[in-house]
Amino acid sequence: MSDFKLPRNTEFYSVTITTIALHLLNLFGSAYIFYRTFRYWREREYKSLAMSHRLPLYAASTDFLTAGLSIINGAYTLCNSKTLPEIPCAATGWATAILSFINQFIFLGISIITYLRVCQHKPIELGRFDYKLFTFSCLLTGIALAIVSRDGYGAQKYWCANKVKARASLITPIVEIISVTVISLACYAATLRALVRNRRELKKGTVFASQYHTIDRIEERVTRKIITYVLFFNLQWLPIAVYAGAALTEAATETWVYYVGVIGLSFGGIGNAIAYVMNEGWLPNYNTSSPPLNSHQHASKDNEFSHTNTTIKVDIVKVESSNKSQNQANI
């Protein structure tokens, strides 16, 4: 395929230019996450970031690298009317597959950890170097999966990725996407049910009203962040599953298949940036001059993940306990 010159018609320019343009947006969205996270980290005097800030940072790292590979892919095809040479083409497709798996694994891991902390009350603390755990696990598993389908990466019509009708390399991402989507949604559905159940118990008067309102505000912020990140994550990968499924059929060379693929793959950095803005605001707004608040009023965004889980755990234990004494004031 790489030695075949593509005709420079409307479809050729439309697909290649769209690929480059969308992945430039992907690149800029990821760079925006880097900038905002660094600003936030600096304002916190380089203290460890909460998971609500590390999650978009990890996702942006894989999206940034994927965007770079895709821009090279599209630019080479646009300039030369053919895909990259055989070995670089296979390597590019293989690297893109590993980055895609790492991205999915991050969201899957965070989903399970959130479920265990909130619903099962497991005191899971990965620490400030949790990226090492994610990186090692992702690379090990991703490389293993890529080796299994190592002959399935190479040239498609407009770029280098999974070979058309190469069953192993196309079925693998479909299974990954469906599995991650189902598990992550199940974990977050259980988490949301636990939060709602806790609110109902609090409304029964088992804690003071001031404590309830504080917990309620924290819950709403965490719920909003969970919903937005999961929503945009699924919006990215479901089109990729459609793209991989179509590549197994006679529709593999249809133009719409390429559009679905590039829209899905490039949406990672774009959707991540949109979700970040929805959660944290468009511009940094760090109020470091405000006087410190007490433990119930503080509940700042940088600590909301760990604070929420600790609060929820203590509250549920007290709700289920038969001893409803004055110790409720220490929640």
PDB file of C-alpha atoms in Angstrom, residues 17-184:
ATOM      1  CA  ILE A  17      -6.494  17.734   5.820  1.00  0.00           C
ATOM      2  CA  THR A  18      -9.288  16.803   8.239  1.00  0.00           C
ATOM      3  CA  THR A  19      -6.921  14.334   9.920  1.00  0.00           C
ATOM      4  CA  ILE A  20      -4.222  16.961  10.400  1.00  0.00           C
ATOM      5  CA  ALA A  21      -6.652  19.692  11.509  1.00  0.00           C
ATOM      6  CA  LEU A  22      -8.470  17.564  14.094  1.00  0.00           C
ATOM      7  CA  HIS A  23      -5.265  16.191  15.565  1.00  0.00           C
ATOM      8  CA  LEU A  24      -3.858  19.715  15.822  1.00  0.00           C
ATOM      9  CA  LEU A  25      -6.897  20.491  17.972  1.00  0.00           C
ATOM     10  CA  ASN A  26      -6.150  17.270  19.871  1.00  0.00           C
ATOM     11  CA  LEU A  27      -2.583  18.491  20.380  1.00  0.00           C
ATOM     12  CA  PHE A  28      -3.673  21.956  21.521  1.00  0.00           C
ATOM     13  CA  GLY A  29      -6.271  20.497  23.902  1.00  0.00           C
ATOM     14  CA  SER A  30      -3.633  18.297  25.509  1.00  0.00           C
ATOM     15  CA  ALA A  31      -1.186  21.213  25.729  1.00  0.00           C
ATOM     16  CA  TYR A  32      -3.908  23.247  27.449  1.00  0.00           C
ATOM     17  CA  ILE A  33      -4.256  20.513  30.098  1.00  0.00           C
ATOM     18  CA  PHE A  34      -0.464  20.563  30.607  1.00  0.00           C
ATOM     19  CA  TYR A  35      -0.503  24.344  31.046  1.00  0.00           C
ATOM     20  CA  ARG A  36      -3.435  24.406  33.467  1.00  0.00           C
ATOM     21  CA  THR A  37      -2.070  21.511  35.516  1.00  0.00           C
ATOM     22  CA  PHE A  38       1.374  23.112  35.779  1.00  0.00           C
ATOM     23  CA  ARG A  39      -0.160  26.429  36.831  1.00  0.00           C
ATOM     24  CA  TYR A  40      -2.251  24.677  39.462  1.00  0.00           C
ATOM     25  CA  TRP A  41       0.726  22.639  40.653  1.00  0.00           C
ATOM     26  CA  ARG A  42       2.866  25.782  40.960  1.00  0.00           C
ATOM     27  CA  GLU A  43       0.160  27.634  42.887  1.00  0.00           C
ATOM     28  CA  ARG A  44       0.092  24.701  45.310  1.00  0.00           C
ATOM     29  CA  GLU A  45       3.857  25.137  45.786  1.00  0.00           C
ATOM     30  CA  TYR A  46       4.554  21.885  43.900  1.00  0.00           C
ATOM     31  CA  LYS A  47       2.625  19.679  46.310  1.00  0.00           C
ATOM     32  CA  SER A  48       1.171  16.370  45.161  1.00  0.00           C
ATOM     33  CA  LEU A  49      -1.882  16.738  42.918  1.00  0.00           C
ATOM     34  CA  ALA A  50      -5.243  15.200  43.732  1.00  0.00           C
ATOM     35  CA  MET A  51      -6.574  12.453  41.459  1.00  0.00           C
ATOM     36  CA  SER A  52      -9.124  14.854  39.954  1.00  0.00           C
ATOM     37  CA  HIS A  53      -6.160  16.700  38.413  1.00  0.00           C
ATOM     38  CA  ARG A  54      -3.881  13.737  37.734  1.00  0.00           C
ATOM     39  CA  LEU A  55      -6.512  11.873  35.694  1.00  0.00           C
ATOM     40  CA  PRO A  56      -6.828  14.504  32.923  1.00  0.00           C
ATOM     41  CA  LEU A  57      -3.039  14.945  32.996  1.00  0.00           C
ATOM     42  CA  TYR A  58      -2.427  11.236  32.381  1.00  0.00           C
ATOM     43  CA  ALA A  59      -5.024  11.165  29.609  1.00  0.00           C
ATOM     44  CA  ALA A  60      -3.530  14.294  28.017  1.00  0.00           C
ATOM     45  CA  SER A  61      -0.089  12.648  27.933  1.00  0.00           C
ATOM     46  CA  THR A  62      -1.312   9.740  25.794  1.00  0.00           C
ATOM     47  CA  ASP A  63      -3.503  12.026  23.668  1.00  0.00           C
ATOM     48  CA  PHE A  64      -0.559  14.349  22.989  1.00  0.00           C
ATOM     49  CA  LEU A  65       1.654  11.505  21.745  1.00  0.00           C
ATOM     50  CA  THR A  66      -1.183  10.009  19.690  1.00  0.00           C
ATOM     51  CA  ALA A  67      -1.846  13.389  18.087  1.00  0.00           C
ATOM     52  CA  GLY A  68       1.828  13.769  17.183  1.00  0.00           C
ATOM     53  CA  LEU A  69       1.940  10.374  15.479  1.00  0.00           C
ATOM     54  CA  SER A  70      -1.307  11.059  13.635  1.00  0.00           C
ATOM     55  CA  ILE A  71      -0.135  14.449  12.372  1.00  0.00           C
ATOM     56  CA  ILE A  72       3.036  12.840  11.006  1.00  0.00           C
ATOM     57  CA  ASN A  73       0.857  10.143   9.464  1.00  0.00           C
ATOM     58  CA  GLY A  74      -1.468  12.581   7.736  1.00  0.00           C
ATOM     59  CA  ALA A  75       1.211  15.087   6.711  1.00  0.00           C
ATOM     60  CA  TYR A  76       3.351  12.413   5.036  1.00  0.00           C
ATOM     61  CA  THR A  77       0.370  11.122   3.081  1.00  0.00           C
ATOM     62  CA  LEU A  78      -0.641  14.647   2.066  1.00  0.00           C
ATOM     63  CA  CYS A  79       2.849  15.518   0.831  1.00  0.00           C
ATOM     64  CA  ASN A  80       3.719  12.214  -0.864  1.00  0.00           C
ATOM     65  CA  SER A  81       0.333  10.800  -1.923  1.00  0.00           C
ATOM     66  CA  LYS A  82       1.165   7.558  -0.094  1.00  0.00           C
ATOM     67  CA  THR A  83       1.614   6.266   3.434  1.00  0.00           C
ATOM     68  CA  LEU A  84       4.887   5.889   5.322  1.00  0.00           C
ATOM     69  CA  PRO A  85       7.361   3.172   4.246  1.00  0.00           C
ATOM     70  CA  GLU A  86       6.629  -0.339   5.478  1.00  0.00           C
ATOM     71  CA  ILE A  87       8.721  -0.532   8.681  1.00  0.00           C
ATOM     72  CA  PRO A  88       8.012   3.025   9.971  1.00  0.00           C
ATOM     73  CA  CYS A  89       4.371   2.513   9.032  1.00  0.00           C
ATOM     74  CA  ALA A  90       4.067  -0.709  11.051  1.00  0.00           C
ATOM     75  CA  ALA A  91       5.889   0.909  13.990  1.00  0.00           C
ATOM     76  CA  THR A  92       3.553   3.914  13.897  1.00  0.00           C
ATOM     77  CA  GLY A  93       0.463   1.706  13.896  1.00  0.00           C
ATOM     78  CA  TRP A  94       1.884  -0.414  16.718  1.00  0.00           C
ATOM     79  CA  ALA A  95       2.759   2.639  18.852  1.00  0.00           C
ATOM     80  CA  THR A  96      -0.693   4.148  18.298  1.00  0.00           C
ATOM     81  CA  ALA A  97      -2.304   0.893  19.446  1.00  0.00           C
ATOM     82  CA  ILE A  98      -0.228   0.845  22.661  1.00  0.00           C
ATOM     83  CA  LEU A  99      -1.035   4.493  23.433  1.00  0.00           C
ATOM     84  CA  SER A 100      -4.724   3.777  22.882  1.00  0.00           C
ATOM     85  CA  PHE A 101      -4.611   0.873  25.307  1.00  0.00           C
ATOM     86  CA  ILE A 102      -2.774   2.937  27.937  1.00  0.00           C
ATOM     87  CA  ASN A 103      -5.451   5.627  27.687  1.00  0.00           C
ATOM     88  CA  GLN A 104      -8.223   3.074  28.202  1.00  0.00           C
ATOM     89  CA  PHE A 105      -6.359   1.351  31.033  1.00  0.00           C
ATOM     90  CA  ILE A 106      -5.984   4.635  32.925  1.00  0.00           C
ATOM     91  CA  PHE A 107      -9.729   5.271  32.896  1.00  0.00           C
ATOM     92  CA  LEU A 108     -10.456   1.656  33.779  1.00  0.00           C
ATOM     93  CA  GLY A 109      -8.029   1.760  36.715  1.00  0.00           C
ATOM     94  CA  ILE A 110      -9.436   5.016  38.071  1.00  0.00           C
ATOM     95  CA  SER A 111     -12.985   3.658  37.732  1.00  0.00           C
ATOM     96  CA  ILE A 112     -12.180   0.547  39.763  1.00  0.00           C
ATOM     97  CA  ILE A 113     -10.214   2.487  42.397  1.00  0.00           C
ATOM     98  CA  THR A 114     -13.066   4.975  42.804  1.00  0.00           C
ATOM     99  CA  TYR A 115     -15.546   2.128  43.227  1.00  0.00           C
ATOM    100  CA  LEU A 116     -13.384   0.386  45.838  1.00  0.00           C
ATOM    101  CA  ARG A 117     -12.792   3.573  47.827  1.00  0.00           C
ATOM    102  CA  VAL A 118     -16.369   4.863  47.836  1.00  0.00           C
ATOM    103  CA  CYS A 119     -18.508   1.706  47.692  1.00  0.00           C
ATOM    104  CA  GLN A 120     -16.302  -0.901  49.370  1.00  0.00           C
ATOM    105  CA  HIS A 121     -14.530   1.532  51.743  1.00  0.00           C
ATOM    106  CA  LYS A 122     -11.103   0.186  50.811  1.00  0.00           C
ATOM    107  CA  PRO A 123      -8.368   2.644  51.889  1.00  0.00           C
ATOM    108  CA  ILE A 124      -6.527   2.514  48.566  1.00  0.00           C
ATOM    109  CA  GLU A 125      -3.760   5.107  48.359  1.00  0.00           C
ATOM    110  CA  LEU A 126      -1.514   4.870  45.309  1.00  0.00           C
ATOM    111  CA  GLY A 127       0.596   7.806  46.450  1.00  0.00           C
ATOM    112  CA  ARG A 128       2.250  10.549  44.438  1.00  0.00           C
ATOM    113  CA  PHE A 129       4.061   8.073  42.178  1.00  0.00           C
ATOM    114  CA  ASP A 130       0.949   6.242  41.023  1.00  0.00           C
ATOM    115  CA  TYR A 131       1.905   7.031  37.432  1.00  0.00           C
ATOM    116  CA  LYS A 132       4.661   4.407  37.746  1.00  0.00           C
ATOM    117  CA  LEU A 133       2.080   1.727  38.495  1.00  0.00           C
ATOM    118  CA  PHE A 134      -0.098   2.808  35.585  1.00  0.00           C
ATOM    119  CA  THR A 135       2.818   3.159  33.184  1.00  0.00           C
ATOM    120  CA  PHE A 136       4.352  -0.215  34.009  1.00  0.00           C
ATOM    121  CA  SER A 137       1.042  -2.089  33.929  1.00  0.00           C
ATOM    122  CA  CYS A 138      -0.103  -0.385  30.738  1.00  0.00           C
ATOM    123  CA  LEU A 139       3.145  -0.894  28.874  1.00  0.00           C
ATOM    124  CA  LEU A 140       3.453  -4.521  29.910  1.00  0.00           C
ATOM    125  CA  THR A 141      -0.098  -5.431  28.933  1.00  0.00           C
ATOM    126  CA  GLY A 142      -0.164  -3.175  25.874  1.00  0.00           C
ATOM    127  CA  ILE A 143       3.062  -4.610  24.484  1.00  0.00           C
ATOM    128  CA  ALA A 144       1.797  -8.147  25.108  1.00  0.00           C
ATOM    129  CA  LEU A 145      -1.415  -7.424  23.206  1.00  0.00           C
ATOM    130  CA  ALA A 146       0.483  -5.682  20.436  1.00  0.00           C
ATOM    131  CA  ILE A 147       2.838  -8.656  20.061  1.00  0.00           C
ATOM    132  CA  VAL A 148      -0.126 -11.014  19.722  1.00  0.00           C
ATOM    133  CA  SER A 149      -1.348  -8.977  16.764  1.00  0.00           C
ATOM    134  CA  ARG A 150       2.101  -7.782  15.622  1.00  0.00           C
ATOM    135  CA  ASP A 151       1.470  -8.638  11.962  1.00  0.00           C
ATOM    136  CA  GLY A 152      -1.755  -6.647  11.913  1.00  0.00           C
ATOM    137  CA  TYR A 153      -0.231  -3.167  11.786  1.00  0.00           C
ATOM    138  CA  GLY A 154       0.676  -1.361   8.602  1.00  0.00           C
ATOM    139  CA  ALA A 155      -0.718   0.788   5.831  1.00  0.00           C
ATOM    140  CA  GLN A 156      -4.345   1.595   5.303  1.00  0.00           C
ATOM    141  CA  LYS A 157      -5.477   3.861   2.506  1.00  0.00           C
ATOM    142  CA  TYR A 158      -4.661   7.197   4.141  1.00  0.00           C
ATOM    143  CA  TRP A 159      -2.563   6.376   7.208  1.00  0.00           C
ATOM    144  CA  CYS A 160      -0.767   3.686   9.170  1.00  0.00           C
ATOM    145  CA  ALA A 161      -2.794   1.796  11.752  1.00  0.00           C
ATOM    146  CA  ASN A 162      -4.459  -1.619  11.970  1.00  0.00           C
ATOM    147  CA  LYS A 163      -4.353  -3.369   8.616  1.00  0.00           C
ATOM    148  CA  VAL A 164      -7.706  -3.653   6.900  1.00  0.00           C
ATOM    149  CA  LYS A 165      -9.305  -7.050   7.615  1.00  0.00           C
ATOM    150  CA  ALA A 166      -6.428  -8.058   9.936  1.00  0.00           C
ATOM    151  CA  ARG A 167      -8.733  -9.753  12.399  1.00  0.00           C
ATOM    152  CA  ALA A 168      -6.480  -9.959  15.478  1.00  0.00           C
ATOM    153  CA  SER A 169      -5.434  -6.296  15.462  1.00  0.00           C
ATOM    154  CA  LEU A 170      -8.999  -5.126  14.799  1.00  0.00           C
ATOM    155  CA  ILE A 171     -10.892  -7.416  17.171  1.00  0.00           C
ATOM    156  CA  THR A 172      -8.520  -6.601  20.063  1.00  0.00           C
ATOM    157  CA  PRO A 173      -9.455  -2.877  20.283  1.00  0.00           C
ATOM    158  CA  ILE A 174     -13.153  -3.713  19.924  1.00  0.00           C
ATOM    159  CA  VAL A 175     -12.986  -6.093  22.889  1.00  0.00           C
ATOM    160  CA  GLU A 176     -10.906  -3.573  24.870  1.00  0.00           C
ATOM    161  CA  ILE A 177     -13.302  -0.698  24.243  1.00  0.00           C
ATOM    162  CA  ILE A 178     -16.453  -2.660  25.049  1.00  0.00           C
ATOM    163  CA  SER A 179     -14.910  -4.164  28.197  1.00  0.00           C
ATOM    164  CA  VAL A 180     -13.552  -0.859  29.502  1.00  0.00           C
ATOM    165  CA  THR A 181     -16.796   0.967  28.731  1.00  0.00           C
ATOM    166  CA  VAL A 182     -18.996  -1.595  30.488  1.00  0.00           C
ATOM    167  CA  ILE A 183     -16.747  -1.913  33.563  1.00  0.00           C
ATOM    168  CA  SER A 184     -16.153   1.835  33.968  1.00  0.00           C
TER     169      SER A 184
END
